[in-house]
Tab-separated table of C-alpha atoms in Angstrom:
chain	number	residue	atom	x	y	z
U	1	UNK	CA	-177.147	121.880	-19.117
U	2	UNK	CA	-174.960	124.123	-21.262
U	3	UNK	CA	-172.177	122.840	-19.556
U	4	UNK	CA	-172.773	119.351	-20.246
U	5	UNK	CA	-173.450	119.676	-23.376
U	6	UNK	CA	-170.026	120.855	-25.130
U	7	UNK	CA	-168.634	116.994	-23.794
U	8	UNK	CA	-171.179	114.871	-25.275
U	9	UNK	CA	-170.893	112.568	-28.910
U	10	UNK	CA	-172.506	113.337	-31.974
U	11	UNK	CA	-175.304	111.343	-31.724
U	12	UNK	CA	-176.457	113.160	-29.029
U	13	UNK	CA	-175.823	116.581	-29.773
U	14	UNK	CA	-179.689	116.816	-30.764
U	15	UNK	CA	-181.189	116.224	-27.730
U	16	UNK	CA	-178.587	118.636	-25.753
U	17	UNK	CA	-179.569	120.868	-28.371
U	18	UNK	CA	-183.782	120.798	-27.005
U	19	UNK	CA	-182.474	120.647	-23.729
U	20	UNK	CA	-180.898	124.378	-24.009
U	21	UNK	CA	-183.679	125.277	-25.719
U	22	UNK	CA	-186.064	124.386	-22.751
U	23	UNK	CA	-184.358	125.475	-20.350
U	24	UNK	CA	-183.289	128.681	-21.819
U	25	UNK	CA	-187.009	128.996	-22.713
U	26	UNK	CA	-186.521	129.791	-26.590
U	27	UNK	CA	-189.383	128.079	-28.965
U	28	UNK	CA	-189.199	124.866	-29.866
U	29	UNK	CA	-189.644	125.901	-33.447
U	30	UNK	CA	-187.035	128.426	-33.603
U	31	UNK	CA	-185.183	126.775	-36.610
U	32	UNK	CA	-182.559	129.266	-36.751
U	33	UNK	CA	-181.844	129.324	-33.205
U	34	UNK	CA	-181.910	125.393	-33.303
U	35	UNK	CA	-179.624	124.869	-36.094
U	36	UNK	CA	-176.976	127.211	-34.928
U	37	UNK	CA	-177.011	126.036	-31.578
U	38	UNK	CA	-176.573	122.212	-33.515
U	39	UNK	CA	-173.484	123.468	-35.297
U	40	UNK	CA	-171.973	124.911	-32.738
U	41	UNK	CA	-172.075	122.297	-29.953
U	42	UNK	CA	-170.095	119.953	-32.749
U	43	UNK	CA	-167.613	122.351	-33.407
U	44	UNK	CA	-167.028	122.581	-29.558
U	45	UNK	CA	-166.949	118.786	-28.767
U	46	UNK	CA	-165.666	118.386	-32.703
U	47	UNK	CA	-161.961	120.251	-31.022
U	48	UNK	CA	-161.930	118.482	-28.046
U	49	UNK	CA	-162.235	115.176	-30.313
U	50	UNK	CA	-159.913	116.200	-32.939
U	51	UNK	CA	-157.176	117.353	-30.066
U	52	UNK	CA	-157.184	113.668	-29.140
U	53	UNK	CA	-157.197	112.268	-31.911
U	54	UNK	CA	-154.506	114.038	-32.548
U	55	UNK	CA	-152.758	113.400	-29.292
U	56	UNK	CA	-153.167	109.591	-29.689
U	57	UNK	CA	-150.951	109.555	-33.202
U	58	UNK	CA	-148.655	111.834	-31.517
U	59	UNK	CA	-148.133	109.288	-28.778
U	60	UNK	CA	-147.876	106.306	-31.162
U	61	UNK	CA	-143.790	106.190	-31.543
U	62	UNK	CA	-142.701	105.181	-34.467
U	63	UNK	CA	-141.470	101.129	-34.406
U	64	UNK	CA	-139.197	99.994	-37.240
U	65	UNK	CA	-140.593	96.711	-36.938
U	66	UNK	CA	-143.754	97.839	-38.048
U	67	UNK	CA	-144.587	97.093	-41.449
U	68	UNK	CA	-147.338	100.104	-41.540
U	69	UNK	CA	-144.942	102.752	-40.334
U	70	UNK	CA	-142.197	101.326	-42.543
U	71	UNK	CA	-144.414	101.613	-45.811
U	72	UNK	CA	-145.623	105.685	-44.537
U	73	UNK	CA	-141.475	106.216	-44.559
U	74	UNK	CA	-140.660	104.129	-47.826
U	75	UNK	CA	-143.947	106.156	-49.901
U	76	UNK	CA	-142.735	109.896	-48.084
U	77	UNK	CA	-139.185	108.643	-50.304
U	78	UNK	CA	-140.605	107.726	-53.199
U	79	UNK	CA	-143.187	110.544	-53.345
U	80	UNK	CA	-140.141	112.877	-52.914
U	81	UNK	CA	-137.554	111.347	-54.484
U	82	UNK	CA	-139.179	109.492	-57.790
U	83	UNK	CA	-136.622	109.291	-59.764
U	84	UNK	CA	-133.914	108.544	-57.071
U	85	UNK	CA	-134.090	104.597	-55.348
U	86	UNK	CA	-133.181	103.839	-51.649
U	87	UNK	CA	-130.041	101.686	-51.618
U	88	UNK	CA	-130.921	100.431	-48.173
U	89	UNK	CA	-133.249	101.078	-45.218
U	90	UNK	CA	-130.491	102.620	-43.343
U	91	UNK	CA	-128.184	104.581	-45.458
U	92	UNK	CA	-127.098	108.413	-45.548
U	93	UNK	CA	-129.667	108.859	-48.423
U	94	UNK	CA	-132.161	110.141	-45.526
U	95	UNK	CA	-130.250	113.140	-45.323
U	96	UNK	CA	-131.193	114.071	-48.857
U	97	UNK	CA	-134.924	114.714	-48.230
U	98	UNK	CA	-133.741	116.689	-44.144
U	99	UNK	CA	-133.371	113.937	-41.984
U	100	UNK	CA	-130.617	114.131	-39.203
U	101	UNK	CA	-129.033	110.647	-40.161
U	102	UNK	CA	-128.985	107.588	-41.480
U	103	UNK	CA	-132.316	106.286	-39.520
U	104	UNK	CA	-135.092	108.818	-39.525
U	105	UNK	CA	-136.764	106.792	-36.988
U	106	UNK	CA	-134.869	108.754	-34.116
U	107	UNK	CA	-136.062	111.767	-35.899
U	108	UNK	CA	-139.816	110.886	-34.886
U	109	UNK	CA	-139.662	111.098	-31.018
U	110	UNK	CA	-140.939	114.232	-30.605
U	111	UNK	CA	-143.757	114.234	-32.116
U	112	UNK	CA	-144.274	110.302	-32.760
U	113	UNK	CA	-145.675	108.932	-35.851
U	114	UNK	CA	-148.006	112.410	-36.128
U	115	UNK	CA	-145.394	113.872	-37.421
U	116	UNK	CA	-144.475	110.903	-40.371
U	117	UNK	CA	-147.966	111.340	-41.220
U	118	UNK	CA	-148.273	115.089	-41.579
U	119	UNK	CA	-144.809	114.700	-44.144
U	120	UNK	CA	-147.014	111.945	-45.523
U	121	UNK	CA	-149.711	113.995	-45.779
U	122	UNK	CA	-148.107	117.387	-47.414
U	123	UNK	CA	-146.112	115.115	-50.014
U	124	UNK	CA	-149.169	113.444	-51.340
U	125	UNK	CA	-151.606	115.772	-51.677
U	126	UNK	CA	-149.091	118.527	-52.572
U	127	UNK	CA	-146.830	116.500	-54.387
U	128	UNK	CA	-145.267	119.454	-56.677
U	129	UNK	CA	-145.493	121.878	-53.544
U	130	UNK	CA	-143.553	119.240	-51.694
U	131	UNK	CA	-140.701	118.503	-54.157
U	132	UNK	CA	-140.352	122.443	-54.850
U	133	UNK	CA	-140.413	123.126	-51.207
U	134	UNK	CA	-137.850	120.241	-50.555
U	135	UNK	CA	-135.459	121.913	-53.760
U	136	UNK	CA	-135.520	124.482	-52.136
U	137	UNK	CA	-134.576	123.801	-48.762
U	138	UNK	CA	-131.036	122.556	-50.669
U	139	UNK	CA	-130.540	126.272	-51.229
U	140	UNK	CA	-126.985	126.684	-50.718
U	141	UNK	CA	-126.536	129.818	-48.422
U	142	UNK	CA	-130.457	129.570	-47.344
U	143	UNK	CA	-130.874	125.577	-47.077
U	144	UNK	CA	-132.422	124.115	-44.125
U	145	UNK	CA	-133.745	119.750	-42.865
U	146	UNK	CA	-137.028	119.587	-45.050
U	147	UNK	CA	-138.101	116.811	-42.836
U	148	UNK	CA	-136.651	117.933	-39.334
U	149	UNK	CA	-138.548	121.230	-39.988
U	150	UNK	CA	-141.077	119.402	-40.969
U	151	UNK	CA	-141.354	117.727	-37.996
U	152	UNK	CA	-140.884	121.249	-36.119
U	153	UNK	CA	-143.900	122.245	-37.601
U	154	UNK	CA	-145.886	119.560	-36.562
U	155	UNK	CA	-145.189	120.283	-33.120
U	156	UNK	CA	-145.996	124.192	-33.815
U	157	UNK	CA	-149.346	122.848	-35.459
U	158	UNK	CA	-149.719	120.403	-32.294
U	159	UNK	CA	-149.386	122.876	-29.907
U	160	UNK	CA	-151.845	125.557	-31.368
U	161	UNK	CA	-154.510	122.921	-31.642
U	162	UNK	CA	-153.609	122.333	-27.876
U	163	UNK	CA	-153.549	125.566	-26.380
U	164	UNK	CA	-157.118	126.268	-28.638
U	165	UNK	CA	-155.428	128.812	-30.894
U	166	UNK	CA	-157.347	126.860	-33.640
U	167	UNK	CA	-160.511	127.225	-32.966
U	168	UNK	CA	-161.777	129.961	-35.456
U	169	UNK	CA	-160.001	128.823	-38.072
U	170	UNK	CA	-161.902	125.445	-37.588
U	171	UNK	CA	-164.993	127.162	-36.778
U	172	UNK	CA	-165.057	129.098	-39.497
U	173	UNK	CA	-163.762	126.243	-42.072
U	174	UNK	CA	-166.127	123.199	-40.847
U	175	UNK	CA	-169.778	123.846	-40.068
U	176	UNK	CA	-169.880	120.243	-38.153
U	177	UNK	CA	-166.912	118.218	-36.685
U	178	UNK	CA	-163.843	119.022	-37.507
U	179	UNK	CA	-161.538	115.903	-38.154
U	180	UNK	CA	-158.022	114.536	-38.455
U	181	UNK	CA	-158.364	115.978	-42.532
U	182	UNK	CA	-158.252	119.426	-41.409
U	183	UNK	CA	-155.325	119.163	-39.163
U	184	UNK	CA	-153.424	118.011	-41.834
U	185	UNK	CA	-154.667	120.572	-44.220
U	186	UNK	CA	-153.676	123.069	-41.287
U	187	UNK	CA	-150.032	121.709	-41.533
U	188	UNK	CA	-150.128	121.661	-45.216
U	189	UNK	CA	-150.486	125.552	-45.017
U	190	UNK	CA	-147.440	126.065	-41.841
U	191	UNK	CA	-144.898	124.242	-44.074
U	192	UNK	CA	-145.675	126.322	-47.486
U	193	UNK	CA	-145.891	129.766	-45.226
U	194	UNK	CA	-142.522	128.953	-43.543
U	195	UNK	CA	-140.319	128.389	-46.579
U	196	UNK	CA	-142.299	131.351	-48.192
U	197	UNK	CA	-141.390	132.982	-44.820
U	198	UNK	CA	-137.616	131.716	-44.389
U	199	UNK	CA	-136.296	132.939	-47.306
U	200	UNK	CA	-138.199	136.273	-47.228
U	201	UNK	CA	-136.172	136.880	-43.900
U	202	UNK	CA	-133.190	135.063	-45.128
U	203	UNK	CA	-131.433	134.299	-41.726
U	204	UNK	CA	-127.980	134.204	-41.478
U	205	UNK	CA	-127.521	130.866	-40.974
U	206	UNK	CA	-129.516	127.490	-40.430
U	207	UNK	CA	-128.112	128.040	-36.599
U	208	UNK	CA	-130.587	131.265	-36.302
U	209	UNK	CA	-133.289	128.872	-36.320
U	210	UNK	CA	-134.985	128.453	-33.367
U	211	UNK	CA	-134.747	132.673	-33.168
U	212	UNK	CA	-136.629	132.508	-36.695
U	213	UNK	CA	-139.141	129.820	-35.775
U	214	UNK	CA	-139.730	131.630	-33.100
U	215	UNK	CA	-140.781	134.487	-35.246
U	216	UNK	CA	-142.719	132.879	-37.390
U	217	UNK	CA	-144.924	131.227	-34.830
U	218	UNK	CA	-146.194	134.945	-33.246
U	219	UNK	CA	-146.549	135.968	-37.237
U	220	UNK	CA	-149.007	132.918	-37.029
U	221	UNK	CA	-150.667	132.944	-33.900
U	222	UNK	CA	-151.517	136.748	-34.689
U	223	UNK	CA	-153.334	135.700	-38.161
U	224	UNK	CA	-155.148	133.230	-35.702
U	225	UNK	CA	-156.571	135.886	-33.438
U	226	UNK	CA	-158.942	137.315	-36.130
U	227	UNK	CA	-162.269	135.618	-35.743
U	228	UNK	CA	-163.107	134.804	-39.092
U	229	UNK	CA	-159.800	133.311	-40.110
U	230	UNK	CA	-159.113	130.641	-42.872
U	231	UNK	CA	-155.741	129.345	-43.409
U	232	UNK	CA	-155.701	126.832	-45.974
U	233	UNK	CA	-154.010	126.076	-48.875
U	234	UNK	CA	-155.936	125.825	-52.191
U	235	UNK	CA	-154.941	122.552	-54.154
């Protein structure tokens, strides 16, 4: 019964809920008991939704003839780069806010239009955050690709959520279903920590990457192992 019950939709989670309950013999009328037990079989089917949610964007590759993806890449620009226009659709400008060349599209295979929308994401609702983190990352001796690490970090974010590294920081952040949101906010909190965290270490060069990502993902996935952890940023 228990079983079955961590696979089934929200709008059944109640009677799984009475179900335990019988079988397990515990009261009808233990409120407590009940309302736990409610919160924590959406948090457990909650993951397994958000994961494929998540996995569905991530699979969606991004298509230059579509006007939706080409309006996410046009507002990431102009949320970065306000003062600054784009001269064409394809020009060398990219390279200015970290993409490889002078098409980001071929940027997004990895990770697909997930990881448009998390740069999406970050710049809007951490618009100052964004443009300071993107100054930055023209450091001189320190610089890095704002948006190709960017897009790194979506895959780090990806793959915790995957392997359930993520679960007690959603547990412990959303008493109910976790959603798309909260992935996002997830990100929001990698890509502050890692330029916080890059220039901290300050590598040698931008060709120590991978060594410092590397680094910087066990740093994470140790916070992650305590059960009551929250890692957010605060807007």
């Amino acid at each position: 019964v228990l079983r079955n019950a961590i696979h089934v939709d929200e709008a059944e989670v109640e009677r799984c809920v009475r179900d335990v309950m019988k079988e397990k013999k515990i009261e009808q009328n233990d409120t407590g008991f009940k309302k736990n037990l409610h919160i924590s079989l959406l948090q457990i089917s909650g993951y397994k939704k958000l994961y494929l949610n998540v996995e569905n964007l991530r699979k969606v590759p991004y298509d230059s003839d579509n006007e939706e993806h080409e309006e996410q890449l046009i507002e990431l620009w102009n949320l970065l780069m306000p003062h600054e226009n784009l001269k064409a659709r394809i020009t060398k400008q990219w390279c200015d806010i970290g993409f490889q060349g002078d098409d980001p599209k071929t940027d997004f295979r990895g990770m697909g239009l997930l990881g448009l929308v998390n740069l999406v994401y970050f710049s809007k609702h951490y618009t100052n955050e964004a443009r300071q983190i993107l100054s930055h990352s023209n450091h001189p001796k320190l610089g890095y690709s704002y948006a190709i690490v960017g897009i790194n970090l979506t895959e780090m974010a990806y793959s915790l959520l995957k392997n359930g590294a993520l679960k007690s920081h959603l547990y412990n952040m959303v008493s109910g279903l976790p959603q798309m949101e909260h992935f996002h906010q997830f990100y929001c909190y990698l890509v502050y920590e890692f330029d916080k965290f890059w220039f901290e270490e300050e590598p040698e060069s931008i060709m120590h990457f991978n060594q410092y990502r590397e680094k910087f993902h066990e740093k994470i996935k140790g916070l992650l192992l305590d059960c009551d952890v929250i890692l957010t940023l605060q807007n």
